[in-house]
Tab-separated table of C-alpha atoms and ligand atoms in Angstrom:
chain	number	residue	atom	x	y	z
A	1	UNK	CA	24.572	-111.012	79.582
A	2	UNK	CA	20.950	-111.764	78.897
A	3	UNK	CA	18.381	-110.360	81.347
A	4	UNK	CA	17.673	-113.567	82.834
A	5	UNK	CA	21.191	-114.038	84.157
A	6	UNK	CA	21.082	-110.703	86.020
A	7	UNK	CA	20.471	-110.391	89.656
A	8	UNK	CA	20.938	-107.273	92.065
A	9	UNK	CA	22.625	-108.344	95.390
A	10	UNK	CA	22.493	-106.297	98.362
A	11	UNK	CA	26.148	-105.560	99.675
A	12	UNK	CA	24.759	-105.067	103.162
A	13	UNK	CA	22.560	-108.217	103.736
A	14	UNK	CA	23.196	-110.350	100.766
A	15	UNK	CA	19.539	-110.481	99.716
A	16	UNK	CA	19.033	-110.868	95.975
A	17	UNK	CA	16.532	-108.933	93.855
A	18	UNK	CA	15.403	-109.299	90.382
A	19	UNK	CA	15.226	-105.639	89.703
A	20	UNK	CA	17.220	-102.735	90.930
A	21	UNK	CA	16.018	-100.629	93.444
A	22	UNK	CA	17.358	-97.723	95.492
A	23	UNK	CA	16.630	-99.376	98.772
A	24	UNK	CA	17.060	-103.133	99.780
A	25	UNK	CA	13.590	-104.510	100.302
A	26	UNK	CA	15.063	-107.000	102.748
A	27	UNK	CA	17.398	-104.863	105.233
A	28	UNK	CA	16.345	-101.337	104.207
A	29	UNK	CA	19.764	-100.319	103.300
A	30	UNK	CA	20.079	-97.499	100.831
A	31	UNK	CA	21.949	-97.629	97.555
A	32	UNK	CA	23.334	-101.241	98.530
A	33	UNK	CA	22.148	-103.013	95.508
A	34	UNK	CA	24.898	-104.070	92.951
A	35	UNK	CA	24.378	-105.933	89.758
A	36	UNK	CA	25.870	-109.505	89.675
A	37	UNK	CA	25.937	-112.200	87.191
A	38	UNK	CA	23.898	-115.229	88.479
A	39	UNK	CA	25.952	-118.269	89.440
A	40	UNK	CA	25.790	-120.818	86.666
A	41	UNK	CA	23.055	-123.347	87.442
A	42	UNK	CA	24.183	-126.979	88.273
A	43	UNK	CA	21.148	-128.178	86.632
A	44	UNK	CA	21.162	-130.866	83.897
A	45	UNK	CA	23.551	-133.338	85.367
A	46	UNK	CA	21.961	-136.433	86.836
A	47	UNK	CA	22.908	-136.944	90.635
A	48	UNK	CA	24.895	-139.741	91.757
A	49	UNK	CA	24.027	-141.851	94.858
A	50	UNK	CA	25.996	-140.815	97.884
A	51	UNK	CA	28.487	-143.018	99.851
A	52	UNK	CA	27.073	-143.250	103.066
A	53	UNK	CA	29.085	-144.120	106.137
A	54	UNK	CA	28.140	-145.535	109.470
A	55	UNK	CA	28.386	-143.099	112.372
A	56	UNK	CA	30.527	-145.423	114.247
A	57	UNK	CA	32.908	-146.303	111.238
A	58	UNK	CA	33.457	-142.522	110.482
A	59	UNK	CA	37.048	-141.679	110.291
A	60	UNK	CA	38.457	-140.368	113.753
A	61	UNK	CA	38.889	-136.524	113.886
A	62	UNK	CA	42.339	-135.311	112.889
A	63	UNK	CA	44.534	-133.940	115.595
A	64	UNK	CA	44.517	-130.171	116.225
A	65	UNK	CA	47.530	-128.269	115.685
A	66	UNK	CA	48.212	-125.912	118.551
A	67	UNK	CA	49.727	-122.567	117.569
A	68	UNK	CA	51.639	-122.304	120.907
A	69	UNK	CA	50.096	-118.984	121.597
A	70	UNK	CA	47.873	-120.199	124.517
A	71	UNK	CA	45.404	-117.502	124.445
A	72	UNK	CA	44.669	-118.090	120.822
A	73	UNK	CA	44.520	-121.963	121.086
A	74	UNK	CA	42.081	-121.447	123.932
A	75	UNK	CA	39.782	-119.435	121.772
A	76	UNK	CA	40.022	-121.860	118.751
A	77	UNK	CA	39.235	-124.795	121.405
A	78	UNK	CA	42.724	-126.240	121.610
A	79	UNK	CA	44.140	-125.436	118.222
A	80	UNK	CA	43.758	-125.300	114.503
A	81	UNK	CA	41.675	-128.103	113.090
A	82	UNK	CA	43.178	-129.327	109.813
A	83	UNK	CA	40.833	-128.897	106.934
A	84	UNK	CA	38.925	-126.193	108.782
A	85	UNK	CA	38.525	-122.483	107.927
A	86	UNK	CA	38.893	-119.734	110.563
A	87	UNK	CA	37.675	-116.145	110.017
A	88	UNK	CA	39.224	-113.474	111.944
A	89	UNK	CA	37.314	-110.034	112.089
A	90	UNK	CA	38.349	-106.641	113.544
A	91	UNK	CA	38.815	-103.208	112.763
A	92	UNK	CA	41.774	-102.132	110.834
A	93	UNK	CA	44.758	-101.677	112.864
A	94	UNK	CA	43.559	-103.671	115.692
A	95	UNK	CA	46.405	-106.423	115.294
A	96	UNK	CA	44.802	-109.088	113.086
A	97	UNK	CA	47.933	-109.326	110.793
A	98	UNK	CA	50.401	-109.312	113.830
A	99	UNK	CA	48.569	-112.145	115.489
A	100	UNK	CA	48.243	-114.279	112.391
A	101	UNK	CA	51.944	-113.592	111.573
A	102	UNK	CA	52.949	-114.745	115.118
A	103	UNK	CA	50.941	-117.855	114.929
A	104	UNK	CA	52.134	-118.638	111.369
A	105	UNK	CA	55.975	-118.113	112.726
A	106	UNK	CA	55.270	-120.333	115.758
A	107	UNK	CA	53.729	-123.180	113.806
A	108	UNK	CA	56.509	-122.829	111.066
A	109	UNK	CA	59.269	-123.139	113.753
A	110	UNK	CA	57.621	-126.274	114.976
A	111	UNK	CA	57.950	-127.822	111.378
A	112	UNK	CA	54.514	-127.048	109.843
A	113	UNK	CA	54.394	-125.830	106.253
A	114	UNK	CA	52.879	-122.328	106.839
A	115	UNK	CA	51.832	-119.937	103.998
A	116	UNK	CA	51.084	-116.346	104.437
A	117	UNK	CA	49.354	-114.633	101.527
A	118	UNK	CA	48.949	-110.900	101.778
A	119	UNK	CA	46.847	-108.678	99.631
A	120	UNK	CA	47.306	-105.690	101.558
A	121	UNK	CA	51.094	-105.184	102.065
A	122	UNK	CA	54.372	-105.913	100.362
A	123	UNK	CA	56.391	-109.025	101.161
A	124	UNK	CA	58.991	-106.800	102.457
A	125	UNK	CA	56.566	-105.058	104.864
A	126	UNK	CA	55.799	-108.554	106.472
A	127	UNK	CA	59.330	-109.364	106.533
A	128	UNK	CA	60.011	-106.098	108.537
A	129	UNK	CA	57.217	-106.979	110.907
A	130	UNK	CA	58.720	-110.384	111.437
A	131	UNK	CA	61.950	-108.718	112.481
A	132	UNK	CA	60.379	-106.510	114.784
A	133	UNK	CA	58.501	-109.441	116.255
A	134	UNK	CA	61.958	-111.448	116.693
A	135	UNK	CA	60.579	-114.104	114.251
A	136	UNK	CA	62.604	-113.165	111.053
A	137	UNK	CA	64.108	-116.580	111.009
A	138	UNK	CA	60.913	-118.676	111.109
A	139	UNK	CA	60.480	-120.598	107.705
A	140	UNK	CA	57.081	-118.972	106.896
A	141	UNK	CA	56.467	-119.095	103.020
A	142	UNK	CA	55.279	-115.478	102.145
A	143	UNK	CA	53.569	-114.195	98.975
A	144	UNK	CA	51.708	-110.884	97.966
A	145	UNK	CA	48.732	-112.078	95.748
A	146	UNK	CA	45.172	-111.069	95.239
A	147	UNK	CA	44.011	-113.518	92.754
A	148	UNK	CA	42.100	-116.384	94.249
A	149	UNK	CA	42.671	-118.718	91.469
A	150	UNK	CA	46.477	-118.320	92.022
A	151	UNK	CA	46.321	-118.769	95.814
A	152	UNK	CA	44.164	-121.929	95.274
A	153	UNK	CA	46.560	-123.277	92.948
A	154	UNK	CA	49.457	-122.684	95.222
A	155	UNK	CA	47.540	-124.160	98.235
A	156	UNK	CA	46.608	-127.145	96.163
A	157	UNK	CA	50.253	-128.070	96.147
A	158	UNK	CA	51.424	-127.237	99.545
A	159	UNK	CA	50.848	-125.763	103.071
A	160	UNK	CA	49.263	-127.268	106.235
A	161	UNK	CA	48.315	-123.871	107.547
A	162	UNK	CA	47.502	-120.841	105.204
A	163	UNK	CA	46.784	-117.295	106.154
A	164	UNK	CA	44.947	-114.926	103.599
A	165	UNK	CA	45.155	-111.396	104.646
A	166	UNK	CA	42.505	-110.114	103.848
A	167	UNK	CA	39.561	-112.121	101.981
A	168	UNK	CA	38.190	-108.643	100.720
A	169	UNK	CA	41.384	-107.900	98.577
A	170	UNK	CA	41.047	-111.268	97.022
A	171	UNK	CA	39.291	-111.668	93.640
A	172	UNK	CA	38.248	-114.543	91.343
A	173	UNK	CA	38.714	-113.849	87.709
A	174	UNK	CA	35.785	-114.137	85.501
A	175	UNK	CA	33.430	-112.654	88.027
A	176	UNK	CA	32.173	-109.197	87.217
A	177	UNK	CA	31.819	-107.709	90.487
A	178	UNK	CA	34.788	-105.685	92.036
A	179	UNK	CA	37.043	-107.120	94.913
A	180	UNK	CA	35.332	-106.754	98.311
A	181	UNK	CA	31.809	-107.075	97.064
A	182	UNK	CA	29.660	-109.696	98.294
A	183	UNK	CA	29.777	-111.908	95.332
A	184	UNK	CA	33.689	-111.858	95.182
A	185	UNK	CA	34.193	-112.353	98.860
A	186	UNK	CA	31.755	-115.308	98.705
A	187	UNK	CA	33.121	-116.903	95.621
A	188	UNK	CA	36.868	-116.498	96.567
A	189	UNK	CA	36.486	-117.682	100.015
A	190	UNK	CA	34.631	-120.709	98.632
A	191	UNK	CA	37.328	-121.474	96.246
A	192	UNK	CA	39.939	-121.250	98.891
A	193	UNK	CA	37.942	-123.251	101.446
A	194	UNK	CA	37.352	-126.042	99.029
A	195	UNK	CA	41.194	-126.543	98.239
A	196	UNK	CA	42.124	-126.169	101.859
A	197	UNK	CA	39.433	-128.776	102.891
A	198	UNK	CA	40.605	-131.162	100.237
A	199	UNK	CA	44.047	-130.973	101.486
A	200	UNK	CA	43.429	-131.144	105.151
A	201	UNK	CA	45.057	-127.756	105.427
A	202	UNK	CA	43.926	-125.129	108.129
A	203	UNK	CA	42.885	-121.854	106.366
A	204	UNK	CA	42.850	-118.598	108.188
A	205	UNK	CA	40.999	-115.836	106.564
A	206	UNK	CA	41.219	-111.916	107.778
A	207	UNK	CA	37.995	-110.125	107.363
A	208	UNK	CA	37.755	-106.337	107.813
A	209	UNK	CA	34.790	-105.200	109.870
A	210	UNK	CA	32.905	-102.461	107.957
A	211	UNK	CA	31.312	-99.501	109.572
A	212	UNK	CA	28.306	-101.399	110.573
A	213	UNK	CA	30.370	-103.928	112.255
A	214	UNK	CA	29.852	-106.931	110.105
A	215	UNK	CA	32.607	-108.893	108.401
A	216	UNK	CA	32.938	-108.220	104.480
A	217	UNK	CA	29.886	-105.738	104.662
A	218	UNK	CA	27.481	-108.271	105.187
A	219	UNK	CA	27.985	-111.439	107.326
A	220	UNK	CA	28.176	-113.457	104.082
A	221	UNK	CA	31.184	-115.493	105.088
A	222	UNK	CA	29.966	-116.462	108.596
A	223	UNK	CA	27.961	-119.556	107.467
A	224	UNK	CA	30.634	-120.718	105.205
A	225	UNK	CA	33.437	-121.018	107.677
A	226	UNK	CA	33.907	-123.414	110.665
A	227	UNK	CA	34.993	-120.742	113.177
A	228	UNK	CA	34.293	-117.017	113.218
A	229	UNK	CA	36.583	-114.844	115.992
A	230	UNK	CA	36.593	-111.284	116.382
A	231	UNK	CA	39.637	-109.349	117.564
A	232	UNK	CA	38.419	-106.263	119.474
A	233	UNK	CA	39.932	-103.452	121.626
A	234	UNK	CA	39.877	-99.837	122.153
A	235	UNK	CA	42.253	-97.535	120.290
A	236	UNK	CA	43.736	-95.828	123.063
A	237	UNK	CA	44.476	-98.926	124.989
A	238	UNK	CA	46.880	-101.697	124.601
A	239	UNK	CA	45.031	-104.840	125.466
A	240	UNK	CA	43.099	-106.701	122.884
A	241	UNK	CA	40.342	-109.436	123.213
A	242	UNK	CA	39.884	-112.296	120.773
A	243	UNK	CA	36.230	-113.645	120.990
A	244	UNK	CA	34.573	-116.649	119.427
A	245	UNK	CA	31.283	-116.052	118.024
A	246	UNK	CA	30.892	-119.279	116.147
A	247	UNK	CA	32.935	-122.435	116.586
A	248	UNK	CA	32.171	-125.793	115.152
A	249	UNK	CA	35.227	-127.079	116.960
A	250	UNK	CA	34.951	-125.359	120.400
A	251	UNK	CA	32.966	-123.211	122.931
A	252	UNK	CA	31.661	-119.979	121.490
A	253	UNK	CA	31.900	-118.015	124.712
A	254	UNK	CA	35.643	-118.314	125.060
A	255	UNK	CA	37.912	-115.343	125.068
A	256	UNK	CA	41.566	-114.703	124.694
A	257	UNK	CA	43.418	-111.725	126.129
A	258	UNK	CA	46.348	-109.972	124.450
A	259	UNK	CA	48.463	-106.881	125.053
A	260	UNK	CA	49.882	-105.074	122.146
A	261	UNK	CA	53.367	-104.287	123.030
A	262	UNK	CA	56.369	-102.970	120.750
A	263	UNK	CA	57.521	-106.408	120.135
A	264	UNK	CA	54.088	-107.825	119.083
A	265	UNK	CA	51.036	-109.205	120.806
A	266	UNK	CA	51.893	-110.537	124.374
A	267	UNK	CA	49.466	-113.028	126.119
A	268	UNK	CA	47.731	-111.925	129.288
A	269	UNK	CA	47.215	-114.851	131.403
A	270	UNK	CA	45.756	-113.032	134.244
A	271	UNK	CA	43.462	-110.291	132.839
A	272	UNK	CA	41.989	-109.023	136.131
A	273	UNK	CA	45.517	-108.031	137.126
A	274	UNK	CA	45.761	-105.862	133.771
A	275	UNK	CA	42.377	-104.342	134.270
A	276	UNK	CA	42.861	-103.326	137.903
A	277	UNK	CA	46.462	-102.488	137.342
A	278	UNK	CA	46.069	-98.819	137.531
A	279	UNK	CA	43.978	-98.916	140.556
A	280	UNK	CA	45.629	-97.577	143.655
A	281	UNK	CA	46.548	-100.341	145.889
A	282	UNK	CA	43.289	-101.278	147.732
A	283	UNK	CA	42.299	-97.543	147.786
A	284	UNK	CA	38.531	-97.219	147.120
A	285	UNK	CA	37.600	-93.653	145.974
A	286	UNK	CA	34.016	-92.325	145.800
A	287	UNK	CA	32.411	-93.123	142.670
A	288	UNK	CA	34.274	-96.315	141.852
A	289	UNK	CA	33.159	-100.119	142.259
A	290	UNK	CA	34.954	-103.270	141.387
A	291	UNK	CA	32.766	-105.521	139.363
A	292	UNK	CA	33.522	-109.157	139.567
A	293	UNK	CA	32.666	-110.154	135.905
A	294	UNK	CA	32.911	-113.227	133.808
A	295	UNK	CA	33.822	-113.070	130.137
A	296	UNK	CA	33.281	-116.234	128.266
A	297	UNK	CA	34.402	-118.589	130.927
A	298	UNK	CA	36.957	-116.385	132.486
A	299	UNK	CA	36.641	-114.256	135.529
A	300	UNK	CA	37.457	-110.679	134.905
A	301	UNK	CA	37.612	-108.133	137.711
A	302	UNK	CA	37.202	-104.422	136.340
A	303	UNK	CA	36.561	-100.975	137.842
A	304	UNK	CA	33.473	-99.185	137.226
A	305	UNK	CA	33.662	-95.574	137.480
A	306	UNK	CA	30.766	-93.222	137.785
A	307	UNK	CA	30.673	-89.481	138.001
A	308	UNK	CA	27.536	-87.614	139.039
A	309	UNK	CA	27.206	-83.947	138.520
A	310	UNK	CA	25.178	-81.399	140.318
A	311	UNK	CA	21.569	-81.170	139.065
A	312	UNK	CA	21.697	-79.766	135.402
A	313	UNK	CA	19.945	-76.657	134.247
A	314	UNK	CA	19.107	-78.093	130.907
A	315	UNK	CA	18.666	-81.606	129.839
A	316	UNK	CA	21.183	-83.671	131.543
A	317	UNK	CA	24.214	-85.204	129.840
A	318	UNK	CA	24.766	-88.816	129.758
A	319	UNK	CA	28.097	-90.426	128.466
A	320	UNK	CA	28.788	-94.112	128.795
A	321	UNK	CA	32.131	-95.714	127.802
A	322	UNK	CA	32.213	-99.586	127.870
A	323	UNK	CA	28.574	-100.322	128.930
A	324	UNK	CA	25.357	-100.215	127.446
A	325	UNK	CA	23.666	-96.687	127.671
A	326	UNK	CA	20.175	-98.267	127.842
A	327	UNK	CA	21.141	-100.636	130.639
A	328	UNK	CA	22.395	-97.355	132.514
A	329	UNK	CA	19.153	-95.537	131.936
A	330	UNK	CA	17.365	-98.642	133.281
A	331	UNK	CA	19.690	-98.786	136.550
A	332	UNK	CA	19.102	-94.908	136.899
A	333	UNK	CA	15.300	-95.447	136.599
A	334	UNK	CA	15.222	-98.217	139.117
A	335	UNK	CA	17.358	-96.201	141.553
A	336	UNK	CA	14.876	-93.320	141.477
A	337	UNK	CA	11.804	-95.186	141.347
A	338	UNK	CA	12.318	-98.047	143.758
A	339	UNK	CA	14.954	-96.486	146.185
A	340	UNK	CA	14.230	-92.762	145.980
A	341	UNK	CA	17.635	-91.980	144.801
A	342	UNK	CA	17.062	-89.123	142.377
A	343	UNK	CA	19.653	-88.973	139.728
A	344	UNK	CA	17.577	-88.117	136.685
A	345	UNK	CA	18.311	-84.524	136.549
A	346	UNK	CA	22.052	-84.511	136.736
A	347	UNK	CA	24.807	-85.201	134.420
A	348	UNK	CA	26.095	-88.716	134.567
A	349	UNK	CA	29.376	-90.187	133.289
A	350	UNK	CA	30.101	-93.870	133.518
A	351	UNK	CA	33.220	-95.429	132.382
A	352	UNK	CA	34.652	-99.236	132.527
A	353	UNK	CA	38.166	-98.431	133.446
A	354	UNK	CA	40.961	-99.801	131.026
A	355	UNK	CA	38.880	-99.447	127.896
A	356	UNK	CA	36.884	-102.932	128.343
A	357	UNK	CA	33.637	-103.279	126.802
A	358	UNK	CA	31.310	-105.401	129.146
A	359	UNK	CA	27.855	-106.458	128.348
A	360	UNK	CA	26.770	-108.700	131.394
A	361	UNK	CA	23.776	-107.585	133.397
A	362	UNK	CA	25.553	-108.885	136.217
A	363	UNK	CA	27.425	-105.466	136.338
A	364	UNK	CA	24.125	-103.854	137.323
A	365	UNK	CA	25.006	-103.802	140.996
A	366	UNK	CA	28.563	-102.509	140.584
A	367	UNK	CA	27.128	-99.821	138.427
A	368	UNK	CA	24.660	-98.850	140.943
A	369	UNK	CA	27.151	-98.739	143.479
A	370	UNK	CA	29.471	-96.522	141.642
A	371	UNK	CA	26.576	-94.156	140.888
A	372	UNK	CA	25.446	-94.012	144.443
A	373	UNK	CA	28.971	-93.716	145.886
A	374	UNK	CA	29.565	-90.808	143.460
A	375	UNK	CA	26.342	-89.101	144.520
A	376	UNK	CA	26.744	-89.692	148.216
A	377	UNK	CA	30.744	-88.919	148.207
A	378	UNK	CA	31.010	-92.238	150.088
A	379	UNK	CA	33.537	-94.758	149.007
A	380	UNK	CA	32.668	-98.475	148.751
A	381	UNK	CA	34.368	-100.469	151.526
A	382	UNK	CA	38.177	-101.045	150.662
A	383	UNK	CA	38.703	-104.221	148.963
A	384	UNK	CA	35.389	-105.094	147.857
A	385	UNK	CA	33.926	-106.574	144.633
A	386	UNK	CA	30.168	-106.365	143.567
A	387	UNK	CA	28.006	-108.315	141.228
A	388	UNK	CA	24.198	-108.810	140.723
A	389	UNK	CA	21.538	-108.081	138.320
A	390	UNK	CA	18.959	-105.419	138.970
A	391	UNK	CA	15.462	-106.109	138.194
A	392	UNK	CA	12.812	-103.446	137.468
A	393	UNK	CA	11.208	-103.919	140.682
A	394	UNK	CA	14.364	-103.076	142.432
A	395	UNK	CA	15.365	-106.630	143.552
A	396	UNK	CA	18.847	-107.668	143.244
A	397	UNK	CA	18.893	-111.008	141.472
A	398	UNK	CA	21.448	-113.823	141.531
A	399	UNK	CA	23.675	-114.361	138.275
A	400	UNK	CA	25.728	-117.224	136.823
A	401	UNK	CA	28.999	-118.153	137.677
A	402	UNK	CA	28.973	-116.855	141.205
A	403	UNK	CA	31.819	-119.211	142.540
A	404	UNK	CA	34.123	-118.386	139.691
A	405	UNK	CA	33.642	-114.451	140.482
A	406	UNK	CA	34.329	-115.086	144.091
A	407	UNK	CA	37.091	-117.234	143.436
A	408	UNK	CA	38.828	-114.731	141.342
A	409	UNK	CA	38.226	-111.867	143.806
A	410	UNK	CA	39.815	-113.973	146.533
A	411	UNK	CA	42.852	-114.798	144.345
A	412	UNK	CA	43.445	-111.105	143.806
A	413	UNK	CA	43.288	-110.408	147.531
A	414	UNK	CA	39.757	-108.753	147.824
A	415	UNK	CA	38.292	-108.982	151.334
A	416	UNK	CA	34.578	-108.375	150.707
A	417	UNK	CA	32.158	-109.507	148.010
A	418	UNK	CA	28.738	-107.661	147.976
A	419	UNK	CA	26.471	-110.124	146.154
A	420	UNK	CA	22.689	-110.846	145.747
A	421	UNK	CA	21.023	-112.308	148.702
A	422	UNK	CA	18.883	-114.699	146.795
A	423	UNK	CA	21.738	-117.228	146.565
A	424	UNK	CA	24.605	-117.506	149.191
A	425	UNK	CA	27.322	-118.770	146.908
A	426	UNK	CA	29.487	-121.640	148.282
A	427	UNK	CA	33.296	-121.667	148.270
A	428	UNK	CA	33.831	-118.128	149.650
A	429	UNK	CA	36.977	-119.126	151.644
A	430	UNK	CA	38.599	-116.201	153.342
A	431	UNK	CA	36.305	-113.737	151.608
A	432	UNK	CA	33.604	-112.018	153.510
A	433	UNK	CA	30.110	-112.194	151.817
A	434	UNK	CA	27.671	-109.525	152.318
A	435	UNK	CA	24.216	-109.697	150.577
A	436	UNK	CA	21.897	-107.063	149.154
A	437	UNK	CA	18.418	-108.041	148.156
A	438	UNK	CA	17.237	-104.741	147.071
A	439	UNK	CA	18.823	-101.768	145.393
A	440	UNK	CA	17.607	-99.538	148.299
A	441	UNK	CA	20.303	-101.414	150.464
A	442	UNK	CA	23.246	-100.193	148.091
A	443	UNK	CA	23.729	-96.982	150.022
A	444	UNK	CA	23.831	-98.807	153.499
A	445	UNK	CA	26.652	-101.014	152.099
A	446	UNK	CA	28.594	-98.010	151.089
A	447	UNK	CA	28.491	-96.653	154.594
A	448	UNK	CA	26.505	-93.671	153.469
A	449	UNK	CA	23.246	-94.965	154.916
A	450	UNK	CA	23.306	-92.976	157.775
A	451	UNK	CA	24.076	-89.760	155.981
A	452	UNK	CA	20.973	-90.222	153.478
A	453	UNK	CA	18.786	-91.166	156.566
A	454	UNK	CA	19.812	-87.840	158.128
A	455	UNK	CA	19.004	-86.230	154.810
A	456	UNK	CA	15.876	-87.691	154.503
A	457	UNK	CA	14.862	-86.629	158.138
A	458	UNK	CA	15.840	-83.125	157.552
B	501	TYD	P1	47.998	-104.883	112.380
B	501	TYD	O1	48.422	-106.347	112.774
B	501	TYD	O2	48.639	-104.442	111.085
B	501	TYD	O3	46.527	-104.710	112.419
B	501	TYD	P2	45.406	-105.291	111.170
B	501	TYD	O4	46.033	-106.379	110.636
B	501	TYD	O5	44.247	-105.698	112.205
B	501	TYD	O6	45.017	-104.081	110.631
B	501	TYD	O7	48.648	-104.001	113.606
B	501	TYD	C1	48.615	-102.671	113.386
B	501	TYD	C2	48.987	-102.029	114.659
B	501	TYD	O8	49.618	-102.783	115.600
B	501	TYD	C3	49.911	-100.636	114.200
B	501	TYD	O9	49.156	-99.646	114.663
B	501	TYD	C4	50.920	-100.913	115.045
B	501	TYD	C5	50.677	-101.967	116.068
B	501	TYD	N1	51.889	-102.719	116.394
B	501	TYD	C6	52.532	-102.713	117.700
B	501	TYD	O10	52.163	-101.702	118.502
B	501	TYD	N2	53.574	-103.431	117.699
B	501	TYD	C7	54.015	-104.465	117.021
B	501	TYD	O11	54.966	-105.130	117.219
B	501	TYD	C8	53.333	-104.437	115.778
B	501	TYD	C9	53.817	-105.548	114.714
B	501	TYD	C10	52.179	-103.570	115.432
B	502	MG	MG1	46.313	-106.163	108.400
């Protein structure tokens, strides 16, 4: 290879450099540059004029193929689009192979030609899993392969839906780099996507998430595929969430909720019931508050739990599970500065029950309620839900999807909703609405107001 053909590609961010360096000049990762042969330049060939098509004369979109797994179809935007490529990322062991085998089996049972190519397991292992899932007689065509050329050759002959598990195990002959490297992943995916698109087959690629949470090391594949889904969940818990982060054929804020059982992934049509399942009927304990959340377009009620310890001798401990630690620090600072509720010197533990991870600022109010409730030893009103964002000035601000949150709370039998006062949401039905305009009012809503006032006077 002549010097000119060589380049060094960062395995973390995909940036190319002329010279090797210990540290990537683009993303700052250490020891991430790997030598790769430059792609052959397509120079020299004279271009051909494009065949242009009028927008209104363009061929109609092809019909989607619903997998029959409603939670999966919902995230896809209604089903698999022929000729499209879907990347499914997630931690090892989260259930990607299980989900795709179930989807392939369902599609095959409906008469679609489905291929399942594995580079990670033996064909017998897949067959064993299918037996466990009760889908052993589904006519899915299996193969164990890692050569992109072989897979592409097969795909160019048959298959309406093809699963490749995983893209990191696939390699393209003639490319110097190792399987799983940026160049291999990119080139292999490109080869497979090309055939699938040409044949109007739907391609499903599994991508492992690396330590840093990116698919295939860098996010090199995300721009090449039509849809990127992440499959997530906590190890100790059985529920799983499928989230669309990119979708050329559907909404990106959609989620699907599944439950891992001993017979594969089950669909969870009513996630709130799952997440509140372990909660004692209607019982409100000090240190808990139910947050009326919205994930994607779906309402999701979860319990926020807080434990506030006595004033700590040294530096206080903070542990947060399922929420952002920075956000917690902000809520604590606002409670202290704007409402005189001193939590700063105490150990604080915050947990989102059920192992769900929430990122909505709308949870601020429920978090504040759980914290104050634990501190005061005063339970939130039985059957109450909370939502609202807390600003740095201490005001409780309205959030989006208020009506969706209230409807869900009502559907699940909650009696009271404690919400921001700036906007009185409509459609509350039988639900009693109480409003909070400022964090200082949180204690009063917990029925602890009298006690704190007494203490303040003493
Ligand atoms: P898998 O689909 O192999 O995960 P991935 O492909 O994302 O690495 O799922 C592996 C886990 O799921 C494994 O720990 C066992 C569990 N599992 C069940 O609990 N029930 C089942 O029916 C199946 C097939 C797997
Ligand atoms: Mg797998």
